């Protein structure tokens, strides 16, 4: 497989390993006229492209900054243009790696590509009034979840001198091996209540009780918080997006006003419909960190010590901590803290969206739809997680709301359909 730049093989000498047997099986069995059991199992291979995590390493991307004498003086002029940038010599096919440059690289012999096992078992029951209820177990497990592991990390108290590649070659930059070394799993109980649209009403409600565990939230473009072999176990914990309880309910209802009436007023009030969505869920977890100066370990996160009982106070704003801060202590010795990743949770949210709408026929071919919508109808704040840095004066304080759930908004609209 020769023919690449500088005689390098076109596959770069990497063999990608993953299961070649990818079964999928499912079944549905009707116990009675009103009861059905369904289940399934399947294996899929991760579709994460290698170009995503491996596109920004040296020398593919080289940052070069041109700093002026001050913030009020430009570095140069449009006439002189951008200064010349001198990159590495690529003619030989081999490039010397600067000792400080960050490097991303797979192992020279193979890469383990992630694969996902999915499984579920559900019981469904038909109820009166055209309704049905289902309850089931749904789970997934990812093996060889792909990401980076910094092989140039040092242990507690070792600093730069303890970096393995610094000891051998004087290298101080992060050196991140790309491979499928992590794993994750998800287990859930999912319950749903469904009522198809009939007699002017539709409703659907769903509740999920679940737990997602992993060593990193993303696949491919991500690194672990701890890279030293003796503390790799600290990475395993609840996923950053894990929510233990999720409840959602949506509905559409035709309003009964004006049915069967006549007159101008009746023409205005009849034919309106309302729909809404109610959501409520528990908060996401976060890590209680501390100053890294105490541990002095390259490419490793420092966490606080848990020294007491975790007590939720529920405070919001400066001077009102969400958790009792005395449960944690900063580290004064050269060691890692006794807590791991994502050990406590922030506040949960609940939200109501509501809309009112009606269609007005205009002749035979045109329809005018009038709509009034309210997002976050109750103007309920959706708070961010507390400050998790035990070395900060704002430790365990919530000072902001999420940009993903803004304040109450109203929207009025007219749409012509033809």
CSV table of C-alpha atoms in Angstrom, one decimal:
chain,number,residue,atom,x,y,z
A,1,UNK,CA,0.0,0.0,0.0
A,2,UNK,CA,2.7,2.4,-0.9
A,3,UNK,CA,2.2,5.6,-2.8
A,4,UNK,CA,1.4,8.1,0.0
A,5,UNK,CA,3.4,11.3,0.7
A,6,UNK,CA,7.0,10.5,1.3
A,7,UNK,CA,6.5,6.8,0.8
A,8,UNK,CA,4.0,6.5,3.7
A,9,UNK,CA,1.4,3.8,3.2
A,10,UNK,CA,-2.0,5.1,2.2
A,11,UNK,CA,-3.6,3.4,5.2
A,12,UNK,CA,-0.9,4.9,7.5
A,13,UNK,CA,-0.2,1.4,8.8
A,14,UNK,CA,-3.5,1.4,10.9
A,15,UNK,CA,-5.8,-1.6,11.0
A,16,UNK,CA,-9.3,-0.7,12.3
A,17,UNK,CA,-10.8,-3.4,14.4
A,18,UNK,CA,-14.6,-3.9,15.1
A,19,UNK,CA,-17.1,-6.7,15.1
A,20,UNK,CA,-17.9,-8.0,11.7
A,21,UNK,CA,-21.0,-9.9,12.9
A,22,UNK,CA,-23.7,-7.2,13.6
A,23,UNK,CA,-27.0,-9.0,14.3
A,24,UNK,CA,-30.3,-7.4,14.7
A,25,UNK,CA,-33.4,-9.2,16.0
A,26,UNK,CA,-36.8,-8.2,17.2
A,27,UNK,CA,-40.1,-9.8,18.0
A,28,UNK,CA,-43.7,-8.8,18.8
A,29,UNK,CA,-46.1,-11.2,20.5
A,30,UNK,CA,-49.8,-10.6,21.2
A,31,UNK,CA,-50.8,-12.2,24.5
A,32,UNK,CA,-54.5,-11.2,24.2
A,33,UNK,CA,-56.5,-8.8,22.1
A,34,UNK,CA,-55.4,-6.1,24.5
A,35,UNK,CA,-51.9,-7.1,25.5
A,36,UNK,CA,-48.7,-7.1,23.4
A,37,UNK,CA,-45.0,-7.8,24.3
A,38,UNK,CA,-42.2,-6.5,22.1
A,39,UNK,CA,-38.5,-6.7,22.3
A,40,UNK,CA,-35.3,-6.3,20.3
A,41,UNK,CA,-31.5,-6.5,20.3
A,42,UNK,CA,-29.0,-5.2,17.8
A,43,UNK,CA,-25.3,-4.2,17.4
A,44,UNK,CA,-24.2,-1.2,15.4
A,45,UNK,CA,-20.7,0.2,14.7
A,46,UNK,CA,-20.0,3.8,15.6
A,47,UNK,CA,-20.1,6.1,12.5
A,48,UNK,CA,-17.8,8.7,14.0
A,49,UNK,CA,-15.4,9.7,11.2
A,50,UNK,CA,-11.7,9.7,12.1
A,51,UNK,CA,-11.4,13.1,10.3
A,52,UNK,CA,-13.3,14.8,13.1
A,53,UNK,CA,-10.9,14.0,16.0
A,54,UNK,CA,-7.7,13.9,14.0
A,55,UNK,CA,-7.9,17.0,11.9
A,56,UNK,CA,-6.4,19.6,14.2
A,57,UNK,CA,-3.1,18.2,15.2
A,58,UNK,CA,0.4,19.4,14.2
A,59,UNK,CA,1.2,20.0,11.3
A,60,UNK,CA,-2.3,20.0,9.9
A,61,UNK,CA,-3.1,23.1,12.0
A,62,UNK,CA,-0.3,25.5,13.0
A,63,UNK,CA,-1.3,28.6,15.0
A,64,UNK,CA,0.9,31.7,14.6
A,65,UNK,CA,0.0,34.9,16.4
A,66,UNK,CA,1.3,38.4,15.5
A,67,UNK,CA,1.2,40.6,18.5
A,68,UNK,CA,1.2,44.4,18.2
A,69,UNK,CA,2.9,46.8,20.7
A,70,UNK,CA,-0.4,47.6,22.4
A,71,UNK,CA,-4.1,47.0,21.9
A,72,UNK,CA,-4.4,50.5,20.3
A,73,UNK,CA,-1.7,50.0,17.7
A,74,UNK,CA,-2.2,47.6,14.7
A,75,UNK,CA,0.5,45.1,14.0
A,76,UNK,CA,0.7,46.1,10.3
A,77,UNK,CA,-1.1,47.7,7.5
A,78,UNK,CA,-3.3,46.5,4.7
A,79,UNK,CA,-0.6,47.5,2.3
A,80,UNK,CA,2.0,45.2,3.9
A,81,UNK,CA,-0.5,42.4,4.3
A,82,UNK,CA,-0.3,39.3,6.4
A,83,UNK,CA,3.3,38.4,7.4
A,84,UNK,CA,4.8,35.2,5.9
A,85,UNK,CA,4.1,32.0,7.8
A,86,UNK,CA,6.8,29.5,7.8
A,87,UNK,CA,5.6,25.9,8.2
A,88,UNK,CA,7.5,22.7,8.5
A,89,UNK,CA,9.2,21.0,5.5
A,90,UNK,CA,6.8,18.3,4.2
A,91,UNK,CA,8.9,17.1,1.2
A,92,UNK,CA,10.3,14.1,3.0
A,93,UNK,CA,7.0,12.8,4.4
A,94,UNK,CA,8.3,13.0,8.0
A,95,UNK,CA,7.9,16.1,10.1
A,96,UNK,CA,9.8,16.8,13.3
A,97,UNK,CA,7.3,17.4,16.1
A,98,UNK,CA,8.1,20.5,18.3
A,99,UNK,CA,8.4,19.5,22.0
A,100,UNK,CA,5.6,21.9,23.1
A,101,UNK,CA,3.1,21.1,20.3
A,102,UNK,CA,0.0,19.1,21.1
A,103,UNK,CA,-0.2,15.9,19.2
A,104,UNK,CA,-3.1,13.5,18.4
A,105,UNK,CA,-2.2,10.1,17.1
A,106,UNK,CA,-3.6,6.6,17.0
A,107,UNK,CA,-1.5,3.6,17.9
A,108,UNK,CA,0.7,2.4,15.0
A,109,UNK,CA,-0.8,-1.0,14.6
A,110,UNK,CA,-4.6,-0.8,15.1
A,111,UNK,CA,-7.6,1.3,16.3
A,112,UNK,CA,-10.5,-0.3,18.2
A,113,UNK,CA,-13.7,1.3,16.7
A,114,UNK,CA,-16.6,1.6,19.0
A,115,UNK,CA,-19.7,-0.6,18.7
A,116,UNK,CA,-23.0,-0.2,20.4
A,117,UNK,CA,-25.4,-2.9,21.7
A,118,UNK,CA,-29.0,-1.9,22.0
A,119,UNK,CA,-31.8,-3.9,23.7
A,120,UNK,CA,-35.3,-3.4,24.9
A,121,UNK,CA,-38.3,-5.2,26.2
A,122,UNK,CA,-41.8,-3.6,26.3
A,123,UNK,CA,-45.2,-4.5,27.5
A,124,UNK,CA,-48.2,-2.6,25.9
A,125,UNK,CA,-51.8,-2.6,27.1
A,126,UNK,CA,-54.9,-1.2,25.4
A,127,UNK,CA,-57.2,0.8,27.7
A,128,UNK,CA,-60.7,2.2,27.4
A,129,UNK,CA,-61.4,5.5,25.6
A,130,UNK,CA,-58.9,4.6,22.7
A,131,UNK,CA,-56.0,4.9,25.1
A,132,UNK,CA,-52.9,2.6,25.5
A,133,UNK,CA,-50.1,2.4,28.1
A,134,UNK,CA,-46.7,0.8,27.6
A,135,UNK,CA,-43.9,0.1,30.1
A,136,UNK,CA,-40.5,-1.2,29.1
A,137,UNK,CA,-36.8,-1.5,29.8
A,138,UNK,CA,-34.5,0.2,27.3
A,139,UNK,CA,-30.7,0.0,27.5
A,140,UNK,CA,-27.6,0.5,25.5
A,141,UNK,CA,-23.9,-0.4,26.0
A,142,UNK,CA,-21.0,1.1,24.1
A,143,UNK,CA,-17.8,-0.8,23.9
A,144,UNK,CA,-14.5,0.8,22.8
A,145,UNK,CA,-15.9,4.3,23.0
A,146,UNK,CA,-13.4,6.4,21.1
A,147,UNK,CA,-11.5,9.3,22.5
A,148,UNK,CA,-8.1,10.6,23.6
A,149,UNK,CA,-5.8,9.5,26.5
A,150,UNK,CA,-2.9,11.8,27.3
A,151,UNK,CA,0.1,9.4,27.5
A,152,UNK,CA,2.3,12.3,28.6
A,153,UNK,CA,0.5,12.8,32.0
A,154,UNK,CA,2.4,12.8,35.3
A,155,UNK,CA,1.4,11.5,38.7
A,156,UNK,CA,0.7,13.4,41.9
A,157,UNK,CA,3.5,15.8,42.8
A,158,UNK,CA,5.6,14.9,39.7
A,159,UNK,CA,4.8,18.0,37.6
A,160,UNK,CA,6.8,18.4,34.3
A,161,UNK,CA,9.6,16.2,35.5
A,162,UNK,CA,7.2,13.2,35.9
A,163,UNK,CA,6.0,13.4,32.3
A,164,UNK,CA,7.1,10.1,30.6
A,165,UNK,CA,8.0,11.8,27.3
A,166,UNK,CA,9.8,14.6,29.0
A,167,UNK,CA,12.0,12.1,30.7
A,168,UNK,CA,12.9,10.4,27.4
A,169,UNK,CA,13.0,13.3,24.9
A,170,UNK,CA,12.2,16.5,26.8
A,171,UNK,CA,8.7,16.7,25.4
A,172,UNK,CA,6.3,18.8,27.4
A,173,UNK,CA,3.3,19.0,25.1
A,174,UNK,CA,0.1,17.0,25.4
A,175,UNK,CA,0.4,13.7,23.5
A,176,UNK,CA,-3.0,12.2,23.1
A,177,UNK,CA,-3.5,8.6,21.9
A,178,UNK,CA,-6.6,8.1,19.9
A,179,UNK,CA,-8.3,4.7,20.5
A,180,UNK,CA,-11.5,3.0,21.7
A,181,UNK,CA,-10.4,2.7,25.3
A,182,UNK,CA,-13.6,3.9,27.1
A,183,UNK,CA,-17.1,2.5,27.6
A,184,UNK,CA,-20.6,3.7,28.5
A,185,UNK,CA,-23.9,2.3,29.4
A,186,UNK,CA,-27.6,3.4,29.7
A,187,UNK,CA,-30.4,1.7,31.6
A,188,UNK,CA,-34.0,3.0,31.8
A,189,UNK,CA,-37.5,2.3,32.7
A,190,UNK,CA,-39.8,4.0,30.2
A,191,UNK,CA,-43.6,4.4,30.6
A,192,UNK,CA,-45.9,6.1,28.1
A,193,UNK,CA,-49.6,6.9,27.9
A,194,UNK,CA,-51.1,7.5,24.5
A,195,UNK,CA,-54.5,8.8,23.3
A,196,UNK,CA,-54.8,9.2,19.5
A,197,UNK,CA,-56.8,12.2,18.3
A,198,UNK,CA,-60.5,11.5,18.6
A,199,UNK,CA,-63.5,13.5,19.7
A,200,UNK,CA,-61.4,16.6,19.5
A,201,UNK,CA,-58.6,15.6,21.8
A,202,UNK,CA,-55.1,14.1,21.6
A,203,UNK,CA,-52.8,13.5,24.5
A,204,UNK,CA,-49.4,11.8,25.1
A,205,UNK,CA,-47.4,11.5,28.3
A,206,UNK,CA,-44.1,9.8,28.9
A,207,UNK,CA,-42.0,9.2,32.0
A,208,UNK,CA,-38.4,7.9,32.1
A,209,UNK,CA,-36.3,6.8,35.0
A,210,UNK,CA,-32.8,6.2,33.8
A,211,UNK,CA,-29.1,6.3,34.5
A,212,UNK,CA,-26.3,6.9,32.0
A,213,UNK,CA,-22.7,6.1,33.0
A,214,UNK,CA,-19.5,6.8,31.0
A,215,UNK,CA,-15.9,8.0,31.2
A,216,UNK,CA,-16.5,10.9,28.8
A,217,UNK,CA,-19.6,12.5,27.3
A,218,UNK,CA,-18.6,12.8,23.6
A,219,UNK,CA,-17.1,10.2,21.3
A,220,UNK,CA,-14.0,11.0,19.3
A,221,UNK,CA,-13.3,14.6,20.0
A,222,UNK,CA,-12.8,14.4,23.8
A,223,UNK,CA,-10.3,13.7,26.6
A,224,UNK,CA,-10.7,12.2,30.0
A,225,UNK,CA,-10.3,14.4,33.1
A,226,UNK,CA,-7.6,12.0,34.6
A,227,UNK,CA,-4.9,10.4,32.4
A,228,UNK,CA,-2.4,9.0,35.0
A,229,UNK,CA,-2.9,5.2,35.2
A,230,UNK,CA,-3.3,5.2,39.0
A,231,UNK,CA,-6.4,7.5,38.8
A,232,UNK,CA,-8.0,6.4,35.5
A,233,UNK,CA,-10.9,4.9,37.5
A,234,UNK,CA,-12.0,8.4,38.7
A,235,UNK,CA,-13.3,9.1,35.2
A,236,UNK,CA,-16.1,6.6,35.4
A,237,UNK,CA,-19.3,8.3,36.7
A,238,UNK,CA,-22.7,9.6,35.7
A,239,UNK,CA,-22.8,11.2,32.2
A,240,UNK,CA,-22.9,15.0,32.1
A,241,UNK,CA,-26.2,14.8,30.3
A,242,UNK,CA,-27.8,12.2,32.7
A,243,UNK,CA,-31.2,13.1,34.2
A,244,UNK,CA,-32.6,10.6,36.6
A,245,UNK,CA,-36.3,11.5,36.1
A,246,UNK,CA,-37.9,13.0,33.0
A,247,UNK,CA,-41.6,13.6,32.6
A,248,UNK,CA,-43.3,15.1,29.5
A,249,UNK,CA,-46.9,15.6,28.5
A,250,UNK,CA,-48.3,17.1,25.4
A,251,UNK,CA,-51.9,17.6,24.2
A,252,UNK,CA,-54.1,19.1,21.5
A,253,UNK,CA,-57.7,20.0,22.2
A,254,UNK,CA,-60.5,21.6,20.1
A,255,UNK,CA,-62.2,24.2,22.2
A,256,UNK,CA,-66.0,23.7,22.5
A,257,UNK,CA,-66.9,27.4,22.4
A,258,UNK,CA,-69.4,28.4,19.6
A,259,UNK,CA,-70.2,25.0,18.4
A,260,UNK,CA,-73.7,25.0,16.7
A,261,UNK,CA,-74.1,28.8,17.2
A,262,UNK,CA,-74.5,31.6,14.7
A,263,UNK,CA,-73.8,35.3,14.4
A,264,UNK,CA,-70.7,37.5,14.2
A,265,UNK,CA,-69.6,36.9,17.7
A,266,UNK,CA,-69.9,33.1,17.3
A,267,UNK,CA,-67.9,33.2,14.1
A,268,UNK,CA,-65.0,34.7,16.1
A,269,UNK,CA,-65.0,32.4,19.1
A,270,UNK,CA,-65.7,29.1,17.4
A,271,UNK,CA,-63.1,26.8,15.8
A,272,UNK,CA,-60.2,27.5,18.1
A,273,UNK,CA,-57.8,24.8,19.3
A,274,UNK,CA,-55.2,24.8,22.0
A,275,UNK,CA,-52.0,22.7,22.4
A,276,UNK,CA,-49.4,22.5,25.1
A,277,UNK,CA,-46.3,20.8,26.3
A,278,UNK,CA,-45.4,20.3,30.0
A,279,UNK,CA,-41.8,19.2,30.9
A,280,UNK,CA,-40.2,18.4,34.2
A,281,UNK,CA,-36.9,16.7,34.8
A,282,UNK,CA,-34.1,16.5,37.4
A,283,UNK,CA,-30.8,18.2,37.2
A,284,UNK,CA,-27.6,17.2,35.5
A,285,UNK,CA,-24.4,16.2,37.5
A,286,UNK,CA,-21.2,18.2,37.9
A,287,UNK,CA,-17.7,17.7,39.3
A,288,UNK,CA,-16.5,19.4,42.4
A,289,UNK,CA,-13.1,20.6,41.5
A,290,UNK,CA,-10.2,22.2,43.4
A,291,UNK,CA,-7.0,24.0,42.5
A,292,UNK,CA,-4.6,21.9,40.5
A,293,UNK,CA,-1.6,23.4,42.3
A,294,UNK,CA,-2.0,21.0,45.2
A,295,UNK,CA,-1.7,17.9,43.1
A,296,UNK,CA,0.9,19.2,40.5
A,297,UNK,CA,0.1,16.5,38.0
A,298,UNK,CA,0.1,17.3,34.3
A,299,UNK,CA,-3.0,16.4,32.3
A,300,UNK,CA,-5.0,15.5,35.4
A,301,UNK,CA,-7.9,17.3,37.2
A,302,UNK,CA,-7.9,18.0,40.9
A,303,UNK,CA,-11.1,17.5,42.9
A,304,UNK,CA,-12.1,18.5,46.4
A,305,UNK,CA,-12.3,16.1,49.4
A,306,UNK,CA,-15.7,15.1,50.6
A,307,UNK,CA,-15.5,15.5,54.4
A,308,UNK,CA,-19.2,15.7,55.4
A,309,UNK,CA,-22.8,15.0,54.5
A,310,UNK,CA,-24.0,16.5,51.2
A,311,UNK,CA,-26.9,18.8,52.2
A,312,UNK,CA,-28.9,20.6,49.5
A,313,UNK,CA,-29.9,24.1,50.7
A,314,UNK,CA,-31.5,25.2,47.4
A,315,UNK,CA,-30.1,28.8,47.5
A,316,UNK,CA,-29.9,31.0,44.4
A,317,UNK,CA,-27.7,34.0,43.9
A,318,UNK,CA,-24.6,35.4,45.7
A,319,UNK,CA,-24.4,34.5,49.4
A,320,UNK,CA,-27.0,31.7,49.1
A,321,UNK,CA,-25.2,28.5,48.2
A,322,UNK,CA,-27.1,25.7,46.6
A,323,UNK,CA,-25.3,23.1,48.7
A,324,UNK,CA,-23.8,23.4,52.1
A,325,UNK,CA,-20.1,24.1,51.3
A,326,UNK,CA,-18.8,22.6,54.5
A,327,UNK,CA,-19.3,19.1,53.0
A,328,UNK,CA,-16.2,19.6,50.9
A,329,UNK,CA,-12.6,20.7,51.7
A,330,UNK,CA,-9.7,21.9,49.5
A,331,UNK,CA,-6.6,19.8,49.3
A,332,UNK,CA,-3.5,21.0,51.1
A,333,UNK,CA,-1.4,17.9,50.6
A,334,UNK,CA,0.3,16.6,47.4
A,335,UNK,CA,-2.4,14.1,46.4
A,336,UNK,CA,-5.6,13.7,44.5
A,337,UNK,CA,-8.9,14.5,46.2
A,338,UNK,CA,-11.2,11.6,47.2
A,339,UNK,CA,-14.1,12.6,44.9
A,340,UNK,CA,-14.5,11.7,41.3
A,341,UNK,CA,-16.4,12.9,38.3
A,342,UNK,CA,-20.0,14.2,38.4
A,343,UNK,CA,-20.7,13.4,42.0
A,344,UNK,CA,-23.5,15.9,42.7
A,345,UNK,CA,-26.4,17.3,40.7
A,346,UNK,CA,-27.7,20.8,39.9
A,347,UNK,CA,-31.3,22.0,40.0
A,348,UNK,CA,-34.0,20.5,37.9
A,349,UNK,CA,-36.3,22.3,35.6
A,350,UNK,CA,-40.0,22.4,34.7
A,351,UNK,CA,-41.5,24.3,31.8
A,352,UNK,CA,-44.9,24.9,30.1
A,353,UNK,CA,-45.4,25.9,26.5
A,354,UNK,CA,-48.9,26.8,25.2
A,355,UNK,CA,-50.4,27.9,22.0
A,356,UNK,CA,-53.9,28.9,20.7
A,357,UNK,CA,-54.6,28.7,17.0
A,358,UNK,CA,-57.4,28.6,14.4
A,359,UNK,CA,-57.8,28.3,10.6
A,360,UNK,CA,-60.0,30.6,8.6
A,361,UNK,CA,-61.0,29.4,5.1
A,362,UNK,CA,-60.8,32.2,2.4
A,363,UNK,CA,-62.7,31.1,-0.6
A,364,UNK,CA,-62.0,27.6,-1.9
A,365,UNK,CA,-58.2,27.6,-2.2
A,366,UNK,CA,-56.8,29.9,0.6
A,367,UNK,CA,-56.7,29.3,4.3
A,368,UNK,CA,-55.5,31.9,6.9
A,369,UNK,CA,-54.1,30.4,10.2
A,370,UNK,CA,-53.9,32.7,13.2
A,371,UNK,CA,-51.6,31.5,16.0
A,372,UNK,CA,-50.7,32.8,19.5
A,373,UNK,CA,-47.8,31.0,21.3
A,374,UNK,CA,-46.3,31.3,24.7
A,375,UNK,CA,-43.0,29.7,25.5
A,376,UNK,CA,-42.2,29.2,29.2
A,377,UNK,CA,-45.7,30.5,30.0
A,378,UNK,CA,-45.1,30.8,33.7
A,379,UNK,CA,-41.8,32.6,33.2
A,380,UNK,CA,-40.1,30.0,35.5
A,381,UNK,CA,-36.3,30.5,35.7
A,382,UNK,CA,-34.2,27.5,34.6
A,383,UNK,CA,-30.9,27.8,36.6
A,384,UNK,CA,-27.5,26.6,35.6
A,385,UNK,CA,-25.5,24.3,37.9
A,386,UNK,CA,-23.7,25.8,40.8
A,387,UNK,CA,-20.0,26.9,40.7
A,388,UNK,CA,-18.2,23.6,41.4
A,389,UNK,CA,-14.7,25.0,42.1
A,390,UNK,CA,-14.0,24.6,45.8
A,391,UNK,CA,-11.1,27.1,45.5
A,392,UNK,CA,-13.5,29.8,44.3
A,393,UNK,CA,-15.2,32.4,46.5
A,394,UNK,CA,-18.4,31.7,44.6
A,395,UNK,CA,-18.2,27.9,45.4
A,396,UNK,CA,-21.7,26.3,45.2
A,397,UNK,CA,-23.3,29.5,44.1
A,398,UNK,CA,-25.8,29.7,41.2
A,399,UNK,CA,-25.4,33.0,39.4
A,400,UNK,CA,-27.0,32.4,36.0
A,401,UNK,CA,-29.8,30.7,33.9
A,402,UNK,CA,-29.5,28.5,30.9
A,403,UNK,CA,-29.4,29.9,27.5
A,404,UNK,CA,-31.2,26.8,26.3
A,405,UNK,CA,-34.4,27.8,28.3
A,406,UNK,CA,-34.9,31.5,28.1
A,407,UNK,CA,-37.4,33.7,29.8
A,408,UNK,CA,-41.1,33.8,28.8
A,409,UNK,CA,-41.7,34.7,25.2
A,410,UNK,CA,-44.9,35.4,23.3
A,411,UNK,CA,-45.3,35.1,19.6
A,412,UNK,CA,-48.2,36.1,17.3
A,413,UNK,CA,-48.4,34.9,13.8
A,414,UNK,CA,-50.5,34.8,10.6
A,415,UNK,CA,-49.9,32.2,7.9
A,416,UNK,CA,-51.6,31.9,4.5
A,417,UNK,CA,-51.9,28.4,3.0
A,418,UNK,CA,-52.7,27.9,-0.6
